């Protein structure tokens, strides 16, 4: 429910001539709520007027639009889909401000525009919403525009102040050239990257962009689907040491396979480069074959990791033994071991690892791990010792309806467990489901009535045990919104 102040602001920005006149006398403390109302209702001209006369040095999307920490960089006023028109209007208004020093624009005190927090996943988005990729392109194009001299200014007029734009950047082959040009442009609009995401780029392109980023402020580098291999990673990682505040390094789908010949030198190089990232807290090596090499790869790290994602890494018992005994285990907040077969000899190693991480673990993913009812029953004592656990991912495991009900009953001790992504029960299919379960078209293959009845029954069980707030779902969309920086 909106406040009376917000409703009044919405009425004011709904009539642009009135808004334009009112900004001459409106108190500066009302600018944030006017911005929120104009953004929510897509009042483009009102947004441009507000930005053009912004009375504060910082205009921050995450702050103005209400970031929620435990769900990631979300914008509750806008859902998770900020309007492309509104974001573009703000960017254009900043550019216009830099071109004019006379008139109402001279009242603007803006020095920093913060547009961090846009999501990189474009699934379920329409063309009217601003994705991270499209925001990156819009900002890059604004930076490379030829900035003409301030209109109406004399030859002796001082150079207009620059605006720093703090942004998360997402680049692929189609946007590489414009982003490179923007980072090379020494204009009044300066890009400063917080999180850098690159997909499907060759090594030389990735390195050239990393070298152009300002070292301060970069907290994450995410390089996925780049097919780098060990050779490519060893070429890229030396360029990360200049980011002294780097906390997160994500390298999924990098095509690393320790079973290939002549990999030892590459593994030593990769381990050395990881060891030089002194502030590293999150590491994702998902979908790389690392069998028996975890000690070698992580042994040079100087401080404990808090997030480790090793999905589909073909880990061996020796890898789990190392991890359980390492400095990382008691510090881990997020752990992803999806894609491993825990139906046989790895289950005991997983139990031991969970015992070692129980004091700190907040987020655990065990999706597509062949966990049956019997496996889950054996795992529950160790799982229930993770008293701080908030999120549990079990999608894609062959667990029955009875197994899920047992899971609800046994996890009553986990009072912080607010999100569980559970699988479609194995007994909700007319025949034995194939493996992997995630490959099934569930909406067609599963018994919809039985699934709906189960969802209702689980909800009743949760409510009767005082956990009505908890979300138990088969939807991976909710799970995808969680992030290490939101823990």
mmCIF file of C-alpha atoms in Angstrom, residues 8 52 57 61 77 112 124 160 172 179 200 242 258 285 293-295 304-305 335 377 379 418 435-436 451:
data_model
loop_
_atom_site.group_PDB
_atom_site.id
_atom_site.type_symbol
_atom_site.label_atom_id
_atom_site.label_comp_id
_atom_site.label_asym_id
_atom_site.label_seq_id
_atom_site.Cartn_x
_atom_site.Cartn_y
_atom_site.Cartn_z
ATOM 1 C CA UNK A 8 0.421 13.086 -3.770
ATOM 2 C CA UNK A 52 17.941 18.158 -14.797
ATOM 3 C CA UNK A 57 25.378 14.967 -5.584
ATOM 4 C CA UNK A 61 18.692 3.714 -8.447
ATOM 5 C CA UNK A 77 8.472 -0.502 -6.616
ATOM 6 C CA UNK A 112 27.329 10.446 -9.417
ATOM 7 C CA UNK A 124 10.703 -13.619 -19.031
ATOM 8 C CA UNK A 160 31.198 21.496 -17.116
ATOM 9 C CA UNK A 172 29.082 -9.973 -25.543
ATOM 10 C CA UNK A 179 31.680 -0.646 -24.695
ATOM 11 C CA UNK A 200 31.096 -15.598 -25.555
ATOM 12 C CA UNK A 242 44.858 -4.989 -10.287
ATOM 13 C CA UNK A 258 41.851 -32.050 -15.932
ATOM 14 C CA UNK A 285 34.055 -23.121 -11.270
ATOM 15 C CA UNK A 293 42.438 -31.483 -8.283
ATOM 16 C CA UNK A 294 40.528 -29.324 -5.795
ATOM 17 C CA UNK A 295 43.406 -29.225 -3.313
ATOM 18 C CA UNK A 304 38.644 -18.542 3.305
ATOM 19 C CA UNK A 305 35.960 -18.507 0.661
ATOM 20 C CA UNK A 335 27.715 -24.072 -1.420
ATOM 21 C CA UNK A 377 16.747 -39.510 5.171
ATOM 22 C CA UNK A 379 21.395 -36.672 4.997
ATOM 23 C CA UNK A 418 12.715 -19.386 3.975
ATOM 24 C CA UNK A 435 17.154 -39.213 -15.763
ATOM 25 C CA UNK A 436 17.940 -36.387 -15.537
ATOM 26 C CA UNK A 451 1.088 -31.577 -7.895
#
